[in-house]
Coordinates of C-alpha atoms in Angstrom, one line a residue:
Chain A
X1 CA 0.0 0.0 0.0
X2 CA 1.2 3.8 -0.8
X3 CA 1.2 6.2 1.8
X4 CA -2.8 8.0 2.5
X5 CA -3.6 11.7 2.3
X6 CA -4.3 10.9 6.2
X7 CA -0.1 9.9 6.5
X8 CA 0.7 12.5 4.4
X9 CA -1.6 15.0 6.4
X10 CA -0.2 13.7 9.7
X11 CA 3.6 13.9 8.2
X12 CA 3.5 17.7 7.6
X13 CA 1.6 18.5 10.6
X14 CA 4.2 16.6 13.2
X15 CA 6.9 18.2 10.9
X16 CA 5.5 21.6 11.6
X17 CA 4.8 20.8 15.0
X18 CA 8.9 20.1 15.4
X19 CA 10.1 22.6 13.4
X20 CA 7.8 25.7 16.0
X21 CA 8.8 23.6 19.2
X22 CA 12.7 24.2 17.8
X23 CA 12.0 27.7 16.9
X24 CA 12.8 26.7 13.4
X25 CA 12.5 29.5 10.5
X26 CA 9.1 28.9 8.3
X27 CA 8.9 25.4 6.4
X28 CA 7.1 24.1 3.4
X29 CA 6.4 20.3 3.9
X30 CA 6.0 18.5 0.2
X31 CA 4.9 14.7 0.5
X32 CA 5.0 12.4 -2.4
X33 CA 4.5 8.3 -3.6
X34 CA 6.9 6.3 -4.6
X35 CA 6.4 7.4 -8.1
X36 CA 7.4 11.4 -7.2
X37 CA 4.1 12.6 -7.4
X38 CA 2.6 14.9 -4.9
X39 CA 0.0 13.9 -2.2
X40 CA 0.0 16.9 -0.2
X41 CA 2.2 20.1 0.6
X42 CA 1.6 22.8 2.6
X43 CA 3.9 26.2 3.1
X44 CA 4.1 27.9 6.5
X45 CA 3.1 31.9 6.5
X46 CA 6.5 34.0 5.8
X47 CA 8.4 31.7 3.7
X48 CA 9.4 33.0 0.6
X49 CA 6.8 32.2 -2.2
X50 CA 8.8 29.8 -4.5
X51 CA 9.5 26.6 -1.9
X52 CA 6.8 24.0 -3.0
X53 CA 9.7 23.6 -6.3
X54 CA 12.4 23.1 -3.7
X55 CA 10.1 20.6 -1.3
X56 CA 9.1 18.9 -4.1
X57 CA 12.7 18.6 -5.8
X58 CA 13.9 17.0 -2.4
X59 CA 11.8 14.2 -2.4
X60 CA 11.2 13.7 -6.2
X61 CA 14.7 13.7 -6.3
X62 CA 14.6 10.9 -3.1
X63 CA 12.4 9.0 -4.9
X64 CA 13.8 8.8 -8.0
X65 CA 17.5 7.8 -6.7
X66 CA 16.6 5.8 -3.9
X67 CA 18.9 7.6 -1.8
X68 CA 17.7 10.2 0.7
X69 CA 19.4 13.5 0.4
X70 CA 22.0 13.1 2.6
X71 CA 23.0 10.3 0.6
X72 CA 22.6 12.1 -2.2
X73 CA 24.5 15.5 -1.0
X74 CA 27.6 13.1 -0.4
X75 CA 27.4 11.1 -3.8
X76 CA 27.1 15.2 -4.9
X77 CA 30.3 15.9 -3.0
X78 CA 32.0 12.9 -4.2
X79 CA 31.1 13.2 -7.9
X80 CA 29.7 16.7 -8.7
X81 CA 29.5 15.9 -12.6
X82 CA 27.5 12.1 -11.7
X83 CA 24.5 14.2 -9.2
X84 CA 24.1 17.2 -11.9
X85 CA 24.0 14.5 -14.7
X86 CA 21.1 12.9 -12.8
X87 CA 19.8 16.1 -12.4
X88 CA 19.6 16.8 -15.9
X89 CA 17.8 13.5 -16.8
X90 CA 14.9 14.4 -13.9
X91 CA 14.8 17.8 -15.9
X92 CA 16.2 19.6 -13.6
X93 CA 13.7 19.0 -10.6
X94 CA 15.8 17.1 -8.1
X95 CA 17.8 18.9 -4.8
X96 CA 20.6 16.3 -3.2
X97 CA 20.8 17.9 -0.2
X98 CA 19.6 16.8 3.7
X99 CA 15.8 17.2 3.4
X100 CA 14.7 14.9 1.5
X101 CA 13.8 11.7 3.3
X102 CA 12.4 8.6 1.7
X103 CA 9.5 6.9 3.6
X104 CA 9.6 2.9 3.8
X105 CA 6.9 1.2 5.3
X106 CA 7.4 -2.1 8.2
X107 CA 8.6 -4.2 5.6
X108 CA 11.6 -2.0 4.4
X109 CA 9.4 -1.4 0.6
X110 CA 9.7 2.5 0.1
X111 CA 6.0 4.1 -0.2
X112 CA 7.0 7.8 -0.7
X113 CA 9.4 10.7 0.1
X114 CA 9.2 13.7 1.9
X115 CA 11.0 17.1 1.2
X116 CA 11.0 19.8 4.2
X117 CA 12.8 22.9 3.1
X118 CA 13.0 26.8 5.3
X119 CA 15.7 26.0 8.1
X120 CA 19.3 24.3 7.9
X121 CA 19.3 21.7 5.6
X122 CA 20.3 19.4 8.7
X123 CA 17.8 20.5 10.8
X124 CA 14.8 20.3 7.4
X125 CA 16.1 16.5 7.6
X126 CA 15.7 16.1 11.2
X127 CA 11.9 17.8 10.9
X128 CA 11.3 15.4 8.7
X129 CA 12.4 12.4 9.8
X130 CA 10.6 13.5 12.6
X131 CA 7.1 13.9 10.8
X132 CA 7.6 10.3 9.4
X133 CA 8.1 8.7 12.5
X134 CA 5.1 10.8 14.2
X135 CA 3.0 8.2 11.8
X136 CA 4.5 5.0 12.5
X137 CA 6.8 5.1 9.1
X138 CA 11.0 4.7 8.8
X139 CA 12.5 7.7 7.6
X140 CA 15.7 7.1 5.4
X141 CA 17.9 10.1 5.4
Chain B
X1 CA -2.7 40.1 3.3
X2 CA -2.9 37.3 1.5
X3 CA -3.8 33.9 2.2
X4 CA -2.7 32.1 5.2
X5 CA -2.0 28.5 5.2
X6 CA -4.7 28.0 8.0
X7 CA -7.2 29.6 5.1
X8 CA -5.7 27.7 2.4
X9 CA -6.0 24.9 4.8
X10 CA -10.0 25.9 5.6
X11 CA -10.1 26.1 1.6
X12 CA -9.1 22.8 1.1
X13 CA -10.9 20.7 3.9
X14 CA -14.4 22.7 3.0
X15 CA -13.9 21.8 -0.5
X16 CA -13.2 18.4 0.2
X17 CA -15.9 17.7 2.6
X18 CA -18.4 19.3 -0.2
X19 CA -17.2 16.5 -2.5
X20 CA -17.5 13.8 -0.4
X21 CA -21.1 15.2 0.6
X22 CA -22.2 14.9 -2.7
X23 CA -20.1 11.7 -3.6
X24 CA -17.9 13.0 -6.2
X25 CA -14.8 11.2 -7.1
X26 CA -11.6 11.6 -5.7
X27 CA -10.6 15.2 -5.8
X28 CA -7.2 17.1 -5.5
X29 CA -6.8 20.7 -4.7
X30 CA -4.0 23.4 -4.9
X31 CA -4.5 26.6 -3.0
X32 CA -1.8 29.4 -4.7
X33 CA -1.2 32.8 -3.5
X34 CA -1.7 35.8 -5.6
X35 CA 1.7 35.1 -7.2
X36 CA 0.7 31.3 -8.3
X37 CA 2.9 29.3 -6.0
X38 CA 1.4 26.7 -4.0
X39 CA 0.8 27.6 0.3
X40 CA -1.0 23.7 0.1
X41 CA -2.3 21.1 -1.9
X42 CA -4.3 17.7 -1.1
X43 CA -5.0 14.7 -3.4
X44 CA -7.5 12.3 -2.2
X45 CA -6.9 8.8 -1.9
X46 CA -8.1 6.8 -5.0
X47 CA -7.1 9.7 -7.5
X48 CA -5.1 9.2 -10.1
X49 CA -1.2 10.2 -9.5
X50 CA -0.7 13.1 -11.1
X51 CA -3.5 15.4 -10.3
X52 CA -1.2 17.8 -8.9
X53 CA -0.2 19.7 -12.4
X54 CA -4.0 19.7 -13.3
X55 CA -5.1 21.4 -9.8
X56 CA -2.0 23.8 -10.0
X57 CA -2.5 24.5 -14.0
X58 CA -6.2 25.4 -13.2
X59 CA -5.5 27.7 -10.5
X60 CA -2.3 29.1 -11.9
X61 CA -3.8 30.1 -15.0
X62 CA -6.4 32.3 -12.8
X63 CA -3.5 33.8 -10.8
X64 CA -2.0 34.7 -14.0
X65 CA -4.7 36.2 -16.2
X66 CA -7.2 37.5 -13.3
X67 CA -9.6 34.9 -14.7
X68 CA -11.1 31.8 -13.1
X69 CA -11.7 29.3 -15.4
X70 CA -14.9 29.4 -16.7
X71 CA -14.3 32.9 -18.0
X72 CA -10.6 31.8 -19.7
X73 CA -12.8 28.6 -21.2
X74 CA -15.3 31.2 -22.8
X75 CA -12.2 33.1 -24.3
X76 CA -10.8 29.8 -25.2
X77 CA -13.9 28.8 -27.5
X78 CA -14.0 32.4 -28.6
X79 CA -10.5 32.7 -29.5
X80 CA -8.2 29.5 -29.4
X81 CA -5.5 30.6 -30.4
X82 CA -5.4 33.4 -27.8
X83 CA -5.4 30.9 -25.0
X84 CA -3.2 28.7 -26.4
X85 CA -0.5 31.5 -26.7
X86 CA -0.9 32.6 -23.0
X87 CA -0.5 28.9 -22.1
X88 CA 2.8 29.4 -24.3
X89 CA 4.1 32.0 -22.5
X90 CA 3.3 30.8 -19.1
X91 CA 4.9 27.7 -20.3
X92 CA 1.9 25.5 -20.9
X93 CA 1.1 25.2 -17.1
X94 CA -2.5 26.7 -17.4
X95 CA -5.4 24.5 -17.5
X96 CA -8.5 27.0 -18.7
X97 CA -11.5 25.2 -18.1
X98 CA -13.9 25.1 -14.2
X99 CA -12.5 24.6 -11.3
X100 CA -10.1 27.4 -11.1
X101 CA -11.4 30.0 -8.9
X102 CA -9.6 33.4 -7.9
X103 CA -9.8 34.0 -4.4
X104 CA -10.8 38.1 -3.2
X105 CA -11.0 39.3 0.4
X106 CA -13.9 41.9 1.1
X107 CA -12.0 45.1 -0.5
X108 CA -12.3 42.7 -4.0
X109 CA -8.5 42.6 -4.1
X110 CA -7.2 39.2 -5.6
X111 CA -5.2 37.5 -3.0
X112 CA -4.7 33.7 -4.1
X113 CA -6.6 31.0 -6.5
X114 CA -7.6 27.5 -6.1
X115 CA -7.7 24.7 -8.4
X116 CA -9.8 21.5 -8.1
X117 CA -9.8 18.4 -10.2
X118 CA -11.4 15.2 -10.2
X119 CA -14.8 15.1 -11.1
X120 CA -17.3 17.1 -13.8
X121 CA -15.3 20.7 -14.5
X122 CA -18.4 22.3 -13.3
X123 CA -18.5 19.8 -10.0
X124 CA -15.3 20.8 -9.5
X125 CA -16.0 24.7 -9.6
X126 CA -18.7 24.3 -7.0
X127 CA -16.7 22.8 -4.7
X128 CA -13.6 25.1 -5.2
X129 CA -15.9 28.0 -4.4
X130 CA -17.9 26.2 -1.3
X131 CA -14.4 26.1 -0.1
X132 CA -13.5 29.9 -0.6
X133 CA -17.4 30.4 1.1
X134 CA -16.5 28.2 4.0
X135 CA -13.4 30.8 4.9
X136 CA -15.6 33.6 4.5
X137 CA -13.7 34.6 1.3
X138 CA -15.4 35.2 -1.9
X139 CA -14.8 33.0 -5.0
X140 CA -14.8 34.4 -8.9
X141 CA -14.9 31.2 -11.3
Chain C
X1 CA 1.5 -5.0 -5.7
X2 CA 2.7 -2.9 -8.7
X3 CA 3.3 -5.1 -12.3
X4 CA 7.0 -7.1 -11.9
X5 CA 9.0 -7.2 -15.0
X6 CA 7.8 -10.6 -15.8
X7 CA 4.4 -9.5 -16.3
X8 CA 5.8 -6.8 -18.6
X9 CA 8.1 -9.1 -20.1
X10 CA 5.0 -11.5 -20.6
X11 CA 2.6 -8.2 -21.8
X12 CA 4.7 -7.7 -24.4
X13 CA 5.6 -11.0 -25.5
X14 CA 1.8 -11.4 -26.6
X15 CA 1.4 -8.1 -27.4
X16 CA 3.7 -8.4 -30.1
X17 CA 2.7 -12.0 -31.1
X18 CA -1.1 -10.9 -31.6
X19 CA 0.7 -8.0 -33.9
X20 CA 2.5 -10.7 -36.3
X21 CA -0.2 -12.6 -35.7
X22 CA -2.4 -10.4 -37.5
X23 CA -0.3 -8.9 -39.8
X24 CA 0.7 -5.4 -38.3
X25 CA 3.2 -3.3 -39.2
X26 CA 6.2 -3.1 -36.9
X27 CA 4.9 -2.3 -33.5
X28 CA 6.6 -0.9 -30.2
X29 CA 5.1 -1.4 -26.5
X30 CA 6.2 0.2 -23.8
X31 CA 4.9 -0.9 -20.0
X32 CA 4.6 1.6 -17.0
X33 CA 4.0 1.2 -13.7
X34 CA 1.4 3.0 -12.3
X35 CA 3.6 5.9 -11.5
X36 CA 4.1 6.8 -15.1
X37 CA 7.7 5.2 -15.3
X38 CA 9.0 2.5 -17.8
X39 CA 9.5 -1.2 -16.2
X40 CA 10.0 -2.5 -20.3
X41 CA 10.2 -1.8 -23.7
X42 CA 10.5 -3.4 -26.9
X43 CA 10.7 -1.6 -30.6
X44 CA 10.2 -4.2 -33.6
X45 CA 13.0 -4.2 -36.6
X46 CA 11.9 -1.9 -38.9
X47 CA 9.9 0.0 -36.8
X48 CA 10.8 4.2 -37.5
X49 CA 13.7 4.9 -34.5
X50 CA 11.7 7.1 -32.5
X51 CA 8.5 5.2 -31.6
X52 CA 10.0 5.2 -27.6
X53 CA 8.6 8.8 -27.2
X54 CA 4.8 7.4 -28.7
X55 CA 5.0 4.4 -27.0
X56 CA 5.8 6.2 -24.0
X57 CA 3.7 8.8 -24.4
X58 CA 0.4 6.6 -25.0
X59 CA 0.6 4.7 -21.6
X60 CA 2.0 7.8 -19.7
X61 CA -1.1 10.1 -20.6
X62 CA -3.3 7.0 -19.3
X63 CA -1.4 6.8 -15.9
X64 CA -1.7 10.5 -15.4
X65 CA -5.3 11.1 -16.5
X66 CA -6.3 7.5 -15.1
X67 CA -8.3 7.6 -18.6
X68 CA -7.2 4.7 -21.4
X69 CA -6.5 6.1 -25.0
X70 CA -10.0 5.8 -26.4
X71 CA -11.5 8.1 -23.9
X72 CA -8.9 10.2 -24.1
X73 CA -9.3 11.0 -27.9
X74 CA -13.0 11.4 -27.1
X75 CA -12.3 14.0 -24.3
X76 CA -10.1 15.3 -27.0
X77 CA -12.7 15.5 -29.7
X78 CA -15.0 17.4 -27.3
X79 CA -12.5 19.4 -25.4
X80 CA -9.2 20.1 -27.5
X81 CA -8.2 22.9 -25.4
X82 CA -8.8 20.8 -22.5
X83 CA -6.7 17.9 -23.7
X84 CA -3.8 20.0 -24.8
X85 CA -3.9 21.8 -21.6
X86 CA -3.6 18.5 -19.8
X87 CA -0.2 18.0 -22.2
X88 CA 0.6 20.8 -21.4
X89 CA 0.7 20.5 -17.7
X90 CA 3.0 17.5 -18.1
X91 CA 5.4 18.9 -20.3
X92 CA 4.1 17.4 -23.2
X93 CA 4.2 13.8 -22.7
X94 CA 0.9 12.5 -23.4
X95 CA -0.2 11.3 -26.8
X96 CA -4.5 10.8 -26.3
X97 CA -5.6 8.2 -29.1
X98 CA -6.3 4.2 -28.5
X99 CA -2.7 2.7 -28.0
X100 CA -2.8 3.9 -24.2
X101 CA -4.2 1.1 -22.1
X102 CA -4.6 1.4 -18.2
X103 CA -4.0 -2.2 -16.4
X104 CA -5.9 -3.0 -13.7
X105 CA -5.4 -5.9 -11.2
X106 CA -7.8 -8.2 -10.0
X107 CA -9.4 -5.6 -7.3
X108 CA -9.9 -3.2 -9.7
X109 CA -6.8 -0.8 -8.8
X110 CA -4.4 0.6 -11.4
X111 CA -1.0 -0.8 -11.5
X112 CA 0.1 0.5 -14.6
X113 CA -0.3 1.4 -18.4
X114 CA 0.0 0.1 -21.9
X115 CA 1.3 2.1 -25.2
X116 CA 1.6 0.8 -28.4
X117 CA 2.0 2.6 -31.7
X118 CA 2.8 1.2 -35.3
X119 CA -0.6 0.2 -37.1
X120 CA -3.1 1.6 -36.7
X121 CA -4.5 3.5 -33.3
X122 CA -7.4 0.7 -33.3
X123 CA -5.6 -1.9 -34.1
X124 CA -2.4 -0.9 -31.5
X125 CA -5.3 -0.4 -28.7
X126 CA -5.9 -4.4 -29.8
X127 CA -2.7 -6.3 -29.1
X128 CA -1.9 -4.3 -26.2
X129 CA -5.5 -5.7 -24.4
X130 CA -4.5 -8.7 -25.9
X131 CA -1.0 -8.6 -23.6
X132 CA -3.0 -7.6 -20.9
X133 CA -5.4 -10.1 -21.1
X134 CA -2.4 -12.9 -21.6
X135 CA -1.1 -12.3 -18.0
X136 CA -3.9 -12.6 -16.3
X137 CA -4.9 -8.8 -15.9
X138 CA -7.3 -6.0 -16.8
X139 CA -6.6 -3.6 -19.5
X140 CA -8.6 -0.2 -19.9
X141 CA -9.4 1.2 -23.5
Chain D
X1 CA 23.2 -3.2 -40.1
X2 CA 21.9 -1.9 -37.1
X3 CA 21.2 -4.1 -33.4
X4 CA 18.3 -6.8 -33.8
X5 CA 15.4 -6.5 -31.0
X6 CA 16.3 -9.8 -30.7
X7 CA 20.2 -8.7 -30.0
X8 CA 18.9 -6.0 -27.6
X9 CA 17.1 -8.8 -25.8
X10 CA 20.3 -11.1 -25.5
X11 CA 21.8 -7.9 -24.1
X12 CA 19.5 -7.5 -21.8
X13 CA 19.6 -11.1 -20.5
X14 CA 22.8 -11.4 -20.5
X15 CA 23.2 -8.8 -18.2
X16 CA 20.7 -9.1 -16.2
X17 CA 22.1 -12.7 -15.8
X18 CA 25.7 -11.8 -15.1
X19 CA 23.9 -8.9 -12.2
X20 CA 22.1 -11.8 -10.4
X21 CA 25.0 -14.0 -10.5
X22 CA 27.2 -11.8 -8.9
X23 CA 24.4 -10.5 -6.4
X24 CA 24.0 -7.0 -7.8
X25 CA 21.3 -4.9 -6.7
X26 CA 18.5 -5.1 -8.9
X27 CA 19.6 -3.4 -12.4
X28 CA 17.9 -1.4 -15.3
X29 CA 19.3 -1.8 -18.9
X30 CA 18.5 0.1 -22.3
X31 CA 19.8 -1.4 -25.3
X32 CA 20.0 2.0 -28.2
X33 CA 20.1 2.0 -31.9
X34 CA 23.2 4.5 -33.4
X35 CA 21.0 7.0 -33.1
X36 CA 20.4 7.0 -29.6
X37 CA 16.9 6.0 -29.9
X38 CA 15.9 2.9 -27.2
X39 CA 15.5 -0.6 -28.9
X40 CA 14.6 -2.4 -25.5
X41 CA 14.8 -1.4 -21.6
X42 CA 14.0 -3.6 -18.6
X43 CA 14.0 -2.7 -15.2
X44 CA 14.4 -5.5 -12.3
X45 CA 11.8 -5.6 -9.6
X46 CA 13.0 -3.9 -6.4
X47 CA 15.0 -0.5 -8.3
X48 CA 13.5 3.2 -7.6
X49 CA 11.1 3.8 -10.3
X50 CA 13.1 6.8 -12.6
X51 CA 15.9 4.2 -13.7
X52 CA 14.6 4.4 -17.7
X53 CA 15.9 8.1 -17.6
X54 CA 19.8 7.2 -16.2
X55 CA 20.1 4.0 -18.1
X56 CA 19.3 5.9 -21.4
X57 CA 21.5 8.6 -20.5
X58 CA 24.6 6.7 -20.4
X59 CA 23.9 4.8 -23.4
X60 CA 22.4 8.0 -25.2
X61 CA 25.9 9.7 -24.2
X62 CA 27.4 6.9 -25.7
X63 CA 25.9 7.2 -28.9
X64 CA 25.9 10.8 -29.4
X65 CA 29.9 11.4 -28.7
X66 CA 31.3 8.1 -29.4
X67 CA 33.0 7.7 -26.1
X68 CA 32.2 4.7 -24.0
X69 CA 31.0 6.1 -19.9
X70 CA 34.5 5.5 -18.4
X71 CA 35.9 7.8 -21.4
X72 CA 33.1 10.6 -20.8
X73 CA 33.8 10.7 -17.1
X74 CA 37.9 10.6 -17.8
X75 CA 36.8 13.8 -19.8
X76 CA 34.3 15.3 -17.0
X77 CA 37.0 15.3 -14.5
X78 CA 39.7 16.6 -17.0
X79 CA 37.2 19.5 -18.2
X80 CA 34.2 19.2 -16.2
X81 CA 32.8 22.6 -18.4
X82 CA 33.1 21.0 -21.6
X83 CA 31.2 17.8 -20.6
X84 CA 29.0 20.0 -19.0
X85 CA 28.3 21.9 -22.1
X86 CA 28.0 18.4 -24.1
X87 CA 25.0 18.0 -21.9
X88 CA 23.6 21.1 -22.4
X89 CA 23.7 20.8 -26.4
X90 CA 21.8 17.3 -26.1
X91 CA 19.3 18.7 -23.3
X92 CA 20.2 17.3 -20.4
X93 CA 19.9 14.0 -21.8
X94 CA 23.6 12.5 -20.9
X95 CA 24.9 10.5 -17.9
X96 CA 28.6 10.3 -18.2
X97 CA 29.8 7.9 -16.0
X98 CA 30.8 3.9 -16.3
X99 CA 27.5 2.1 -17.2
X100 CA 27.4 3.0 -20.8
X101 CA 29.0 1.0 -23.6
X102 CA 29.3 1.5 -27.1
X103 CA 28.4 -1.6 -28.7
X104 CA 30.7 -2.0 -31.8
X105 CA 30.1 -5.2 -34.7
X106 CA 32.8 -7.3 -36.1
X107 CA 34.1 -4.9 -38.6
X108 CA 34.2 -2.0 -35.7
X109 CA 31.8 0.1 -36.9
X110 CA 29.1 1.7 -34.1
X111 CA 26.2 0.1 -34.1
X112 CA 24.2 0.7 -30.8
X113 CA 24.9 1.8 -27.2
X114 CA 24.1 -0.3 -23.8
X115 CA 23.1 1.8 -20.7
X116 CA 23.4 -0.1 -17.5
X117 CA 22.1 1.6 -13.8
X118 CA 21.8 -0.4 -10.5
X119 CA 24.9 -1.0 -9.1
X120 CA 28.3 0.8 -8.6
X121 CA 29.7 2.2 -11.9
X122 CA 32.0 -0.1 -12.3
X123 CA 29.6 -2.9 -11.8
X124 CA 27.5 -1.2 -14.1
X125 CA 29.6 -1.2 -17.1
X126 CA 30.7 -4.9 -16.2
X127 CA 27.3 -6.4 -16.8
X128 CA 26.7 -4.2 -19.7
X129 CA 30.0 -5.7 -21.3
X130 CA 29.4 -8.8 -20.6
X131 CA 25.8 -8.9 -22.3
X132 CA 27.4 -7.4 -25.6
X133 CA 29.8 -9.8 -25.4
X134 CA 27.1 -12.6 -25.4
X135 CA 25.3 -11.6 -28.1
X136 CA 28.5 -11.9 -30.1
X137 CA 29.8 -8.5 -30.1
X138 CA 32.2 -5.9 -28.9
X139 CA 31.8 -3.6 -25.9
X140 CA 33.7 0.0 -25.8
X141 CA 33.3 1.1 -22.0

């Protein structure tokens, strides 16, 4: 089974929920299948207008790879020309950085990734993984 | 002001109860601000996966032109080729038929736009503006 | 449970065999999961080189619209600024006449999509129900 | 004369064959014509679902400069701009790294390009060898 709207719904809101309890600057929350497609985003007032395109590119890009963005952000490091050659191939809509998380399920199968961007990229991962586990899920960083 | 993300979060769950009230099929819907960038977006479960471009087109073609969608379908029959150049130059992410409805507060400014998808155009209109209603916001499809 | 390559491998095995069966030109079929994403391909010798992008294109459209080829093209006929906006919102990539075919498993749900192109629309919306059909599944005109 | 179907699918199996033996994680392979245009693609059960899109890009590197994927990268780390600018003239579309092979017939003359994605690079471009080798012909890494 994919991840629900109701997951996806209780994702952003324990994500949120994290990032005021840390003080955290304003998030945007994206939430999408296995397939990179969105289920539900939401964008917290005061953050700057364009962050459902960086959400969205951490956990597309998540999905896509396999790799959560830390993974990703060190492949990046490691071979710059490999990560923007990816890039290129997913158009252009993937961001390797920490952030993206993929989402696996009890039996280790990945149902979706989640992309939380507005604070540190370390502390958008930690949100994050947060959120997941608030719902039961394994977040993959 | 423009929308906050507890209205575009109103917007969405008053939209969504109006479709299951009247047993529509699974419906998605994007809530932009007055620029076109998503504050939320929800796709139900059962919908197909990428609804997110269609409820984002619809609504981003309102922010864009000042026109909810029933007006920029009317200007589409009556001039095709008009339509289909805006869509050019916004990049072909409009969608100009129902269910894109501009959001005004009480002075009439324009401050945001939904988008629904997922059932009848004009279904999902109705329920794109019960949603605006249900915020105390005012609707122009 | 999404389609496993063996189901794709065996969709397009008889897929292609109905095609020589019959006659056809040189066909191509391409299987998707229900993400929109290619789990197999196959282009017949002397098949035109880019019949990929149609194959492709056919079976993505139905996984995004959760509407087969045939209804599609009759949306199309009604609509065509609806349809084109629809390509437009996913950059392009759908290609709305019979060829497309949804699968569906035994429940009912969508696990992926069908496109073939080389004959003729009709006759390409054939053989790929007839791969469907000769792995046990449901395909979707 | 250009790569069979029926030599893309020994490709294919080959590798696939020579992945599971040595306990790879689960591969993707696209099999191109000189052109760059995809013959055949299969992607094993248990891979993230955008492998079509790296697979093709090392083997549509392959065909479109002539230089196996260990050769691009040699060239990306040597002058990471002009490799960079490669992409950019073929849209994006390149994936310069081990994994893509030109496939070469007995008289040396380019006849198709194998794009392999699963495992490490290295990995990679081993399978994808040693499937053009069992269909009889000669692998340029």
């Amino acid at each position: 089974m994919g991840l629900s709207l109701e997951q996806a719904r209780g994702i952003i809101q324990a994500a949120l929920a994290a990032g005021r309890a840390r003080d955290m600057r304003p998030l945007s929350v994206a939430v999408l299948d296995a397939g990179g497609h969105p289920i539900a985003f939401e964008r917290e007032d005061g953050a700057p207008p364009g962050r459902f395109a960086i959400a969205q590119g951490k956990a597309f890009g998540a999905a896509m790879t396999g790799m959560g963005g830390r993974k990703q952000m060190s492949r990046a490091e490691a071979q710059p020309y490999f990560m923007a050659a990816l890039n290129g191939v997913y158009g252009g809509q993937m961001v390797p950085v920490p952030g993206g998380v993929l989402v696996r399920d009890e039996t280790g199968a990945i149902i979706g990734a989640v992309g939380v961007t507005g604070d540190t990229s370390d502390n958008d991962a930690a949100v994050a993984l947060a959120g997941i586990a608030a719902v039961g899920l394994v977040g993959e960083d």
